[in-house]
Coordinates of C-alpha atoms in Angstrom, one line a residue:
M1 CA 114.8 46.9 282.7
K2 CA 117.4 49.3 281.4
K3 CA 117.8 50.3 277.7
I4 CA 121.0 48.7 276.3
I5 CA 123.5 51.9 275.7
S6 CA 124.2 51.9 271.9
F7 CA 127.5 53.7 271.8
K8 CA 131.0 53.6 273.6
I9 CA 132.4 56.3 275.6
K10 CA 136.0 56.0 276.8
S11 CA 137.1 56.8 280.2
A12 CA 137.2 60.1 281.6
Q13 CA 141.5 60.3 281.1
E14 CA 141.0 59.1 277.6
Y15 CA 138.2 61.2 276.5
C16 CA 139.8 64.4 278.0
C17 CA 143.2 63.3 276.4
T18 CA 141.9 63.1 273.1
F19 CA 139.5 66.4 273.5
F20 CA 142.4 68.5 274.6
Q21 CA 144.8 67.2 271.6
L22 CA 141.6 68.3 269.2
L23 CA 141.7 71.7 270.7
N24 CA 145.5 72.3 270.2
V25 CA 145.0 70.8 266.6
G26 CA 142.4 73.2 266.3
F27 CA 144.2 76.3 267.1
S28 CA 147.4 75.5 265.3
K29 CA 145.5 75.9 262.1
F30 CA 145.5 79.7 263.2
N31 CA 148.5 81.8 261.9
F32 CA 149.2 84.5 264.6
I33 CA 151.5 86.8 263.2
A34 CA 152.0 88.8 265.8
P35 CA 153.4 87.6 268.8
I36 CA 151.2 86.4 271.7
D37 CA 152.1 87.6 275.2
S38 CA 151.9 85.6 278.5
L39 CA 148.6 87.2 279.4
S40 CA 146.8 86.1 275.9
R41 CA 148.5 82.4 276.2
L42 CA 147.1 82.5 279.8
W43 CA 143.9 83.4 278.5
S44 CA 144.0 80.9 276.0
F45 CA 144.5 78.4 278.1
Y46 CA 141.5 78.8 280.8
W47 CA 139.6 79.6 278.0
R48 CA 140.1 75.9 276.2
Q49 CA 140.0 74.7 279.7
S50 CA 136.2 76.4 280.7
L51 CA 134.9 75.0 277.3
A52 CA 136.2 71.3 277.7
L53 CA 134.8 71.3 281.1
P54 CA 131.1 70.5 280.1
F55 CA 132.7 67.7 277.9
M56 CA 134.7 66.3 280.8
L57 CA 131.7 66.6 282.9
A58 CA 129.6 64.2 280.5
A59 CA 132.7 62.2 279.8
I60 CA 132.8 61.6 283.6
L61 CA 129.0 60.6 283.9
M62 CA 128.8 58.3 281.5
T63 CA 132.0 56.4 282.3
G64 CA 131.3 52.7 282.6
Y65 CA 128.6 52.6 280.1
R66 CA 129.8 51.0 277.2
V67 CA 128.6 49.3 274.0
N68 CA 126.8 46.2 274.7
A69 CA 126.5 46.9 278.8
Q70 CA 123.0 46.5 280.5
G71 CA 122.5 47.4 283.6
S72 CA 120.2 45.9 286.4
I73 CA 118.8 42.9 284.8
K74 CA 116.8 41.6 287.3
G75 CA 114.7 38.3 287.4
V76 CA 114.4 34.6 288.7
V77 CA 117.3 32.3 287.9
P78 CA 115.7 28.8 287.4
V79 CA 118.2 26.8 289.4
Q80 CA 118.0 23.4 291.5
Y81 CA 120.1 25.2 293.9
P82 CA 119.3 27.0 296.0
H83 CA 115.7 25.7 296.1
S84 CA 112.9 27.2 294.4
G85 CA 115.4 29.6 292.0
S86 CA 117.4 32.5 293.1
G87 CA 116.3 36.1 293.0
V88 CA 119.0 38.5 291.3
D89 CA 117.0 41.5 292.9
G90 CA 119.8 43.2 294.6
D91 CA 118.9 42.4 298.6
A92 CA 120.5 39.0 298.6
F93 CA 117.9 37.2 301.2
A94 CA 115.2 34.5 300.1
H95 CA 111.8 35.3 300.0
E96 CA 112.1 38.8 300.1
P97 CA 111.0 41.7 299.3
I98 CA 107.5 40.4 300.5
G99 CA 104.6 41.3 297.7
T100 CA 107.0 40.8 295.0
I101 CA 108.0 38.0 292.6
Y102 CA 110.8 37.2 294.9
E103 CA 108.8 36.4 297.9
G104 CA 109.0 32.4 297.2
V105 CA 112.2 32.3 295.7
G106 CA 115.5 31.4 297.0
D107 CA 118.7 33.6 297.3
L108 CA 122.4 33.9 298.6
F109 CA 121.1 33.9 302.3
D110 CA 118.0 32.4 303.9
K111 CA 116.7 33.4 307.6
L112 CA 113.8 31.5 307.2
H113 CA 115.6 28.3 306.5
P114 CA 119.0 28.9 307.4
T115 CA 120.0 25.0 306.5
I116 CA 121.3 23.1 303.3
A117 CA 117.5 21.9 302.8
G118 CA 116.3 25.7 302.6
H119 CA 116.7 28.4 300.1
G120 CA 120.2 29.8 300.6
V121 CA 123.9 28.9 299.4
I122 CA 125.5 30.7 302.8
N123 CA 123.9 30.7 306.2
P124 CA 123.1 34.0 307.0
F125 CA 124.0 34.0 310.8
T126 CA 127.2 31.8 310.5
G127 CA 128.4 32.7 307.4
D128 CA 128.9 28.8 306.4
V129 CA 128.7 27.8 302.7
F130 CA 126.4 24.9 302.6
Y131 CA 127.9 23.8 299.3
K132 CA 131.7 23.4 299.6
P133 CA 134.4 22.4 296.8
T134 CA 135.4 18.8 297.1
S135 CA 137.9 16.9 294.8
P136 CA 136.7 16.0 292.2
V137 CA 134.3 18.9 292.0
T138 CA 130.6 17.8 291.7
I139 CA 127.3 20.1 291.1
P140 CA 126.2 22.2 292.9
V141 CA 129.3 23.8 294.4
S142 CA 129.9 27.0 296.1
V143 CA 133.5 28.8 296.1
F144 CA 133.6 32.1 298.7
L145 CA 136.7 34.0 298.7
Q146 CA 137.8 36.4 301.3
D147 CA 140.9 38.8 300.9
P148 CA 142.1 41.4 303.5
Y149 CA 141.8 44.5 302.5
L150 CA 144.5 45.9 305.0
N151 CA 147.8 44.3 304.3
D152 CA 146.5 42.6 301.6
P153 CA 148.9 39.4 300.3
T154 CA 147.3 39.2 296.7
I155 CA 147.5 42.2 294.8
F156 CA 149.0 42.4 291.0
T157 CA 152.6 44.3 291.2
L158 CA 153.6 44.9 287.6
S159 CA 151.4 46.5 284.6
N160 CA 149.2 43.7 284.2
K161 CA 146.4 43.8 281.5
I162 CA 143.4 41.7 280.5
N163 CA 144.7 40.8 277.0
D164 CA 148.5 40.0 278.3
N165 CA 149.3 36.5 278.5
P166 CA 148.7 35.1 282.4
N167 CA 152.4 33.5 282.0
T168 CA 153.5 37.2 282.2
Y169 CA 151.4 38.2 285.0
S170 CA 153.2 38.8 288.7
W171 CA 151.8 39.1 292.0
G172 CA 152.9 40.0 295.7
A173 CA 151.7 41.8 298.6
G174 CA 150.8 45.7 298.6
S175 CA 147.5 47.9 298.5
S176 CA 145.3 48.6 295.5
P177 CA 143.2 51.8 294.9
N178 CA 140.1 51.4 297.5
K179 CA 137.9 51.7 294.4
N180 CA 139.7 48.5 293.1
E181 CA 139.8 46.8 296.4
I182 CA 137.8 43.9 296.7
Q183 CA 137.0 41.7 300.1
N184 CA 134.2 39.5 299.9
C185 CA 133.6 37.3 296.5
G186 CA 132.1 34.0 295.2
A187 CA 130.5 32.1 292.8
H188 CA 127.8 29.2 293.1
F189 CA 127.1 26.7 290.4
S190 CA 124.1 24.9 289.8
Y191 CA 122.0 22.9 287.1
G192 CA 118.8 24.3 286.0
D193 CA 115.4 23.5 287.3
P194 CA 112.5 22.5 285.1
G195 CA 110.3 22.9 288.3
V196 CA 111.0 26.7 288.6
I197 CA 109.9 29.4 286.3
G198 CA 113.0 31.8 285.4
G199 CA 112.7 34.9 283.8
V200 CA 113.9 38.7 283.4
S201 CA 111.5 41.1 285.4
I202 CA 110.7 44.7 285.2
D203 CA 110.1 46.7 288.2
D204 CA 110.4 43.2 290.2
E205 CA 106.9 42.3 289.2
T206 CA 106.6 41.2 286.0
F207 CA 108.8 39.5 283.3
V208 CA 109.8 40.7 279.9
A209 CA 107.5 39.0 277.3
G210 CA 109.1 35.9 276.4
T211 CA 112.0 35.4 278.4
S212 CA 109.9 33.6 281.3
G213 CA 110.2 29.6 281.2
P214 CA 110.8 26.5 283.3
G215 CA 115.0 25.7 283.9
V216 CA 116.5 23.3 281.7
A217 CA 118.0 20.7 283.5
T218 CA 121.3 20.6 281.2
D219 CA 122.0 23.9 281.7
L220 CA 124.8 25.0 284.1
W221 CA 124.2 28.5 285.6
C222 CA 126.9 30.3 287.8
L223 CA 125.5 32.4 289.9
F224 CA 128.3 35.3 290.9
A225 CA 128.9 38.1 293.6
G226 CA 131.4 40.8 294.8
D227 CA 131.9 44.0 296.3
R228 CA 134.2 47.1 296.6
Q229 CA 135.6 49.1 299.4
V230 CA 133.8 52.4 298.1
T231 CA 131.5 53.6 295.9
N232 CA 132.8 57.0 294.8
G233 CA 134.2 55.7 291.9
S234 CA 133.9 53.3 289.1
S235 CA 135.1 49.9 289.9
Y236 CA 135.2 46.6 287.7
I237 CA 135.5 42.6 289.0
D238 CA 136.5 40.3 286.4
F239 CA 135.2 36.6 286.6
E240 CA 137.1 34.8 284.2
F241 CA 136.1 31.1 283.2
L242 CA 139.1 29.6 281.6
Q243 CA 139.2 26.0 279.6
A244 CA 142.7 25.1 280.3
P245 CA 144.1 25.2 284.0
L246 CA 145.7 28.2 285.6
T247 CA 147.5 28.3 288.7
I248 CA 149.4 30.4 291.0
T249 CA 153.2 30.0 291.7
G250 CA 154.7 31.4 294.7
A251 CA 152.0 31.1 297.4
I252 CA 151.8 30.1 301.2
F253 CA 148.6 28.6 301.9
G254 CA 146.9 28.8 305.4
P255 CA 144.6 26.0 306.9
A256 CA 141.3 25.8 305.1
N257 CA 138.8 28.1 306.1
P258 CA 136.3 25.6 308.0
L259 CA 133.4 28.0 306.6
S260 CA 134.2 28.1 302.9
G261 CA 136.4 25.4 302.8
I262 CA 139.3 27.3 300.8
A263 CA 142.3 27.9 301.9
P264 CA 143.6 31.4 302.0
I265 CA 146.9 32.8 300.7
T266 CA 148.7 34.2 303.4
G267 CA 152.0 35.2 302.0
G268 CA 154.3 34.5 299.1
S269 CA 155.2 35.9 295.8
G270 CA 155.4 35.1 292.5
G271 CA 153.6 34.6 289.1
F272 CA 151.0 32.2 287.4
T273 CA 151.4 29.3 285.2
T274 CA 148.5 28.9 282.3
L275 CA 148.4 25.5 280.0
G276 CA 146.5 27.8 277.6
T277 CA 148.1 27.8 274.1
Q278 CA 146.6 30.6 272.6
G279 CA 148.0 33.8 274.2
G280 CA 147.8 31.9 277.5
R281 CA 144.3 30.9 277.3
T282 CA 142.0 28.9 274.7
V283 CA 139.7 30.5 272.0
G284 CA 136.3 30.7 273.5
D285 CA 137.2 31.6 276.9
I286 CA 134.5 33.9 278.8
L287 CA 135.4 37.2 280.9
L288 CA 132.3 38.4 282.5
T289 CA 133.1 41.6 284.2
I290 CA 130.8 43.7 286.8
E291 CA 131.0 47.2 286.2
F292 CA 129.9 49.7 289.0
T293 CA 129.6 53.1 287.8
Q294 CA 130.1 56.6 289.2
G295 CA 129.2 56.2 292.7
G296 CA 125.5 55.4 291.8
G297 CA 122.9 54.0 289.5
D298 CA 122.9 50.4 288.1
A299 CA 125.8 48.2 287.8
N300 CA 126.7 46.7 284.5
V301 CA 127.5 43.3 283.4
V302 CA 129.5 42.9 280.0
I303 CA 130.5 39.4 278.5
R304 CA 134.2 39.3 276.7
V305 CA 134.8 36.3 274.9
W306 CA 138.7 35.2 273.6
T307 CA 139.3 35.4 270.3
A308 CA 141.6 35.1 267.6
K309 CA 142.8 38.3 265.9
A310 CA 142.8 38.8 261.8
G311 CA 146.8 39.6 262.0
G312 CA 147.5 37.3 264.3
G313 CA 147.6 37.0 268.2
F314 CA 144.4 37.0 270.5
E315 CA 142.2 39.4 272.5
Y316 CA 139.2 39.7 274.7
V317 CA 136.3 40.8 272.6
V318 CA 132.7 41.9 273.5
H319 CA 129.7 40.3 272.5
P320 CA 126.5 42.1 273.0
N321 CA 124.0 40.9 275.9
S322 CA 121.3 40.8 273.4
E323 CA 123.3 37.7 272.3
F324 CA 122.4 36.2 275.8
F325 CA 118.8 37.3 276.8
G326 CA 117.4 35.6 279.3
A327 CA 121.1 33.8 280.1
V328 CA 122.4 36.9 282.4
Y329 CA 121.5 38.9 285.2
L330 CA 123.0 41.3 287.5
T331 CA 121.9 43.8 289.7
N332 CA 123.7 45.9 292.6
N333 CA 122.0 46.7 296.1
F334 CA 120.1 49.5 296.2
S335 CA 119.6 49.5 299.9
T336 CA 121.7 48.7 303.1
T337 CA 122.7 44.8 303.1
T338 CA 123.7 42.8 306.0
V339 CA 125.7 39.8 305.8
P340 CA 127.5 37.6 308.2
F341 CA 131.0 38.2 307.6
D342 CA 133.4 41.1 307.9
T343 CA 133.3 44.0 305.2
Y344 CA 135.9 46.1 305.3
G345 CA 136.3 46.4 308.9
I346 CA 132.8 46.0 309.9
S347 CA 131.4 42.3 311.7
P348 CA 128.6 41.4 311.1
G349 CA 129.2 43.0 307.7
V350 CA 127.2 46.0 306.3
Y351 CA 127.3 46.9 302.4
A352 CA 126.2 50.7 301.7
P353 CA 124.0 51.2 298.5
N354 CA 125.8 50.1 295.4
Q355 CA 128.5 48.8 297.2
W356 CA 128.2 44.9 295.8
A357 CA 126.6 43.2 292.8
E358 CA 124.8 39.8 292.2
G359 CA 124.0 38.2 289.3
A360 CA 123.9 35.1 287.5
I361 CA 124.9 33.5 283.7
N362 CA 123.7 30.5 281.8
L363 CA 127.4 29.2 280.9
T364 CA 125.6 26.1 278.8
Q365 CA 123.7 28.8 276.5
V366 CA 126.2 31.6 276.6
L367 CA 128.6 29.0 275.4
K368 CA 126.1 27.7 272.6
A369 CA 126.0 31.4 271.6
T370 CA 129.4 31.4 271.0
N371 CA 129.7 28.2 269.1
N372 CA 131.8 26.4 271.9
P373 CA 129.7 23.9 272.9
C374 CA 132.2 21.4 274.0
F375 CA 133.5 23.3 276.6
I376 CA 135.6 22.6 280.2
I377 CA 135.4 25.2 283.0
S378 CA 139.2 24.1 284.4
T379 CA 139.4 27.5 286.2
L380 CA 137.6 30.3 287.6
F381 CA 139.6 33.4 288.3
I382 CA 138.4 36.4 289.8
R383 CA 139.8 39.7 290.3
T384 CA 139.4 43.6 289.9
R385 CA 140.8 45.9 287.3
S386 CA 141.5 50.1 287.1
S387 CA 138.6 50.6 284.0
G388 CA 136.7 49.0 281.9
S389 CA 138.9 49.4 278.5
S390 CA 140.2 46.3 277.4
A391 CA 143.4 48.3 276.0
Q392 CA 144.1 50.4 278.8
S393 CA 142.6 48.5 281.9
E394 CA 145.4 47.2 284.3
L395 CA 144.8 44.2 286.9
K396 CA 144.7 45.2 290.6
D397 CA 143.5 43.1 293.3
F398 CA 142.5 39.3 293.3
P399 CA 141.2 37.4 296.7
G400 CA 142.9 34.0 296.3
A401 CA 144.2 31.6 294.0
P402 CA 142.4 30.8 291.0
I403 CA 139.9 28.1 291.4
Q404 CA 140.2 25.0 290.0
L405 CA 137.0 23.2 289.3
N406 CA 137.4 21.0 285.7
L407 CA 133.5 21.3 285.1
D408 CA 132.7 19.3 281.8
L409 CA 129.7 21.0 280.4
S410 CA 129.9 19.2 277.2
K411 CA 129.1 15.7 279.1
L412 CA 126.0 14.1 277.8
A413 CA 123.3 14.1 280.1
V414 CA 120.6 12.4 278.5
T415 CA 117.5 10.1 279.8
C416 CA 116.7 6.9 277.9
S417 CA 113.5 5.9 277.4
E418 CA 112.5 2.9 275.2
P419 CA 110.1 0.2 274.9
V420 CA 110.1 -3.1 277.0
A421 CA 107.8 -5.5 274.9
L422 CA 107.4 -6.4 271.3
P423 CA 104.5 -7.8 269.3
V424 CA 103.4 -11.2 268.8
C425 CA 105.1 -12.4 265.6
S426 CA 106.8 -15.3 263.9
T427 CA 108.2 -14.3 260.8
T428 CA 111.0 -12.2 259.6
E429 CA 108.7 -9.8 257.4
T430 CA 106.7 -9.1 260.5
V431 CA 109.2 -8.7 262.9
T432 CA 111.2 -6.4 260.4
A433 CA 108.1 -4.0 260.3
A434 CA 107.5 -4.2 264.2
Y435 CA 111.5 -3.3 264.3
N436 CA 110.9 0.0 262.8
T437 CA 108.0 0.7 265.1
W438 CA 110.3 0.0 267.9
K439 CA 113.0 2.1 267.1
A440 CA 110.4 5.2 267.3
G441 CA 109.9 4.3 270.9
F442 CA 113.2 4.9 271.7
S443 CA 114.4 8.7 273.1
N444 CA 116.9 10.4 274.6
T445 CA 117.4 14.0 275.8
G446 CA 120.6 16.5 276.5
G447 CA 123.8 16.6 275.2
I448 CA 125.4 18.5 272.4
S449 CA 123.8 18.3 268.9
P450 CA 124.0 16.2 266.8
V451 CA 123.5 12.9 269.3
T452 CA 123.7 9.7 267.7
D453 CA 122.5 6.2 268.9
N454 CA 123.1 2.7 267.7
L455 CA 119.8 1.8 266.8
A456 CA 121.1 0.2 263.8
D457 CA 123.1 -2.2 265.7
F458 CA 120.0 -3.9 267.1
P459 CA 120.8 -7.7 267.3
P460 CA 118.4 -10.1 264.9
L461 CA 115.7 -12.0 267.3
G462 CA 116.9 -15.2 265.8
N463 CA 114.6 -18.0 268.2
L464 CA 113.4 -15.1 270.1
T465 CA 110.5 -14.8 267.4
C466 CA 108.7 -17.5 269.0
G467 CA 109.0 -16.2 272.5
G468 CA 111.6 -15.2 275.3
Q469 CA 114.0 -12.0 276.2
L470 CA 116.3 -10.0 274.9
S471 CA 118.6 -7.5 276.6
F472 CA 119.8 -4.6 274.3
E473 CA 122.2 -1.6 275.2
Y474 CA 121.1 1.6 274.1
K475 CA 123.9 3.8 273.7
V476 CA 123.9 7.7 272.8
I477 CA 126.9 9.7 272.7
D478 CA 126.9 13.7 271.7
A479 CA 129.2 16.0 269.3
C480 CA 131.6 16.4 272.2
H481 CA 132.9 12.5 272.0
K482 CA 132.6 11.9 275.6
V483 CA 131.7 8.5 277.0
P484 CA 128.4 7.6 275.7
K485 CA 125.4 7.5 278.0
T486 CA 124.2 4.0 278.1
C487 CA 121.0 2.3 278.9
T488 CA 120.5 -1.3 278.9
S489 CA 116.9 -2.4 277.7
T490 CA 115.3 -6.1 277.9
F491 CA 112.8 -6.9 275.3
T492 CA 109.9 -9.5 275.4
V493 CA 108.7 -11.3 272.8
V494 CA 105.2 -13.2 273.7
K495 CA 105.1 -16.7 272.8
D496 CA 103.1 -17.6 269.5
E497 CA 100.3 -20.1 270.3
I498 CA 97.4 -19.1 267.7
K499 CA 97.1 -21.8 264.8
P500 CA 97.0 -20.9 261.6
I501 CA 93.9 -21.7 259.6
I502 CA 93.2 -23.8 256.5
T503 CA 90.7 -23.0 253.7
A504 CA 90.0 -25.7 251.1
T505 CA 88.2 -25.2 247.8
G506 CA 87.8 -27.3 244.8
T507 CA 85.5 -27.8 241.6
P508 CA 82.8 -28.9 241.7
T509 CA 82.2 -27.4 245.1
N510 CA 80.4 -30.9 246.6
G511 CA 83.1 -33.2 244.8
T512 CA 80.4 -35.4 243.1
L513 CA 82.1 -35.8 239.8
G514 CA 79.7 -38.4 237.7
C515 CA 80.7 -41.2 235.7
N516 CA 84.0 -41.8 234.4
P517 CA 86.0 -38.4 234.9
T518 CA 89.3 -37.8 234.1
A519 CA 92.3 -37.8 236.4
N520 CA 92.5 -33.8 235.9
A521 CA 88.9 -33.6 237.0
I522 CA 89.4 -35.6 240.0
G523 CA 92.2 -33.9 241.1
A524 CA 90.3 -30.6 240.5
A525 CA 87.5 -31.7 242.6
L526 CA 89.9 -32.8 246.0
G527 CA 91.0 -29.4 245.0
T528 CA 93.6 -26.8 246.8
A529 CA 94.1 -25.4 250.2
T530 CA 95.7 -22.1 251.4
A531 CA 96.2 -21.2 255.0
T532 CA 96.6 -17.7 257.2
D533 CA 98.7 -17.3 260.5
N534 CA 98.3 -14.6 263.1
C535 CA 102.2 -13.8 262.6
G536 CA 103.6 -14.9 259.1
V537 CA 103.0 -16.8 255.9
V538 CA 102.5 -20.4 256.0
T539 CA 102.0 -22.8 252.8
P540 CA 99.7 -26.3 253.5
T541 CA 100.5 -29.7 252.4
F542 CA 98.4 -32.3 251.4
T543 CA 98.0 -36.0 251.6
D544 CA 95.6 -38.0 249.3
G545 CA 94.0 -41.4 250.6
T546 CA 93.5 -44.2 248.9
I547 CA 90.5 -44.8 246.3
V548 CA 87.7 -46.5 247.8
I549 CA 86.2 -49.4 245.5
D550 CA 82.1 -50.1 245.8
G551 CA 80.9 -51.9 242.7
C552 CA 81.0 -48.6 240.3
S553 CA 81.6 -46.0 243.1
R554 CA 84.5 -44.7 243.9
S555 CA 85.7 -42.3 246.4
Q556 CA 89.3 -40.4 247.7
T557 CA 89.8 -38.0 250.0
R558 CA 92.7 -35.1 250.2
T559 CA 93.6 -34.0 253.5
W560 CA 95.5 -30.8 253.9
N561 CA 98.4 -29.9 256.8
V562 CA 100.2 -27.1 258.1
T563 CA 102.4 -26.3 261.2
D564 CA 103.8 -22.4 261.6
A565 CA 107.1 -21.7 263.0
C566 CA 106.4 -21.9 266.7
G567 CA 105.0 -25.1 266.2
N568 CA 101.2 -24.5 266.4
A569 CA 99.4 -27.1 263.7
A570 CA 96.3 -26.1 262.0
T571 CA 93.3 -28.3 262.4
P572 CA 93.5 -30.9 259.3
V573 CA 91.1 -30.0 256.4
S574 CA 90.0 -32.7 254.0
R575 CA 87.6 -32.9 250.9
T576 CA 86.4 -36.0 249.3
A577 CA 85.5 -36.8 245.7
T578 CA 83.1 -39.2 244.4
W579 CA 82.6 -40.5 241.2
I580 CA 81.2 -43.9 239.2
V581 CA 83.7 -46.0 236.9
D582 CA 81.8 -48.1 234.0
T583 CA 82.9 -48.9 230.7
V584 CA 80.7 -51.9 230.0
A585 CA 77.9 -51.4 227.5
P586 CA 74.5 -52.8 228.7
V587 CA 73.2 -56.1 227.2
I588 CA 69.5 -55.7 226.0
I589 CA 67.5 -59.3 226.6
A590 CA 64.0 -59.5 224.9
T591 CA 61.3 -62.3 225.9
G592 CA 57.8 -63.3 224.1
T593 CA 55.3 -65.8 223.7
P594 CA 55.6 -68.2 222.0
T595 CA 59.1 -68.2 222.4
N596 CA 60.1 -68.0 218.8
G597 CA 57.7 -65.6 218.1
T598 CA 56.2 -67.6 215.5
L599 CA 52.5 -67.0 216.1
G600 CA 50.6 -69.2 213.0
C601 CA 48.0 -68.2 211.1

């Protein structure tokens, strides 16, 4: 992969003007008292010219290489369509070159599988675009524009620049310099594919360390391509992604092209109308530029973001590609490339090396990097301009009306995951603990952070504690405040059929009290009881039977019962206390002979 150029060189025209101004300033410092005749003036002029030539040559050679521009960013774009991803390798064909990382990857055309189920977006034999735009636009979608290069009906007719308010642009029929003439271009939108490994490659064989990885299903990618008529100059193609609608006025449209689904402009003249309120645009709009350098070498990609200026007004500001590493690709064709449509009078078309370029941008990640997550791509406007300088560059040719897309990147793409059953439980305390565990079972992915949910609104279980079902609507919404994603889940509480267990204790343990116990002793012998339940706290109650009298013997039985909240009755548990009641003193009877006890002598 080419190194990023870390300095900015002005256009050749700007450089030469600046250089000669410096030379004139330098010579003005000399005080020539004697008059300089015409010969010496002529010599001085040519001396300065000869001195400037090497600098002019260097400037020309470096035209198009700009700060933050990066060339030949090849790799695999991990998108869902075309299938198996898309190779940004310069050859435009799926499964090529054989023996490289691109052999199993899709591309613009697929000669082996030339159908919508294949690995391309355009039929290489017919030119038919598989994913034509509809209303409303859905993903995936492809836009393919073809502009006549002779008797061109759509060029910019005034000195319009990229920072000008689009309401001031004017257009009509005419011709552009051939280096600014564009005939075929397009864009293809697709979400990422987690099943495809993408990354930036070096020499078409290996990925740059840290850049390879699976696609992300919520990332929206735009694959783009465009051509130029000649290769002996620097050319610039802009792909402008606008949040507010930009529409053309005064255009006469022909019937829709059956292959592309787009109606071409066949005549008319007029201007443009934008709903952008910040200098005709919206802060955060993106301008992506393909920069073809002087006749050969790698094409560069430059990203600018519409930004408010400190002193008022707005302008496009270059953002370094290092901010978007792995999210931007671009390369031009390095060998002759054939296509199934006309290319500047040749049909089927043939592109010479460095005559067209292809690339891709991860719009979702680029917008996140520029702190503009709630982004709606309302319009895509493709056009050419005269140079890479923002201040001096003039708009030249455009291949068709601004494409109306209205793609909402901020809508929440979320996958819900939730539990479907609860543990058996019967009391509020246990349910609360289980409920907290439940909430951890919910999950969602996607959306613009922070993402909130309504788990705190989960309704109380009520009578479901003893079995039944409850439907709960799980909602998530992202930071862009769009319509929330909703998942309805049904929770099942299994009926509690387990009985509580009663355990009774008393003193003494066998309940035998002896004689004449006190009432407290009898109560202690009958004892107390506790109960346990599988799903909550239960407290048993008791009943005491009547005292059974058998002579001096007495006995009494205490029985405990408890039923849990779901109606499960415990097996009754009883304790019996026994004792003797005897409050009469014993009577002693004595006998002897004689009875009176008198024995005589």
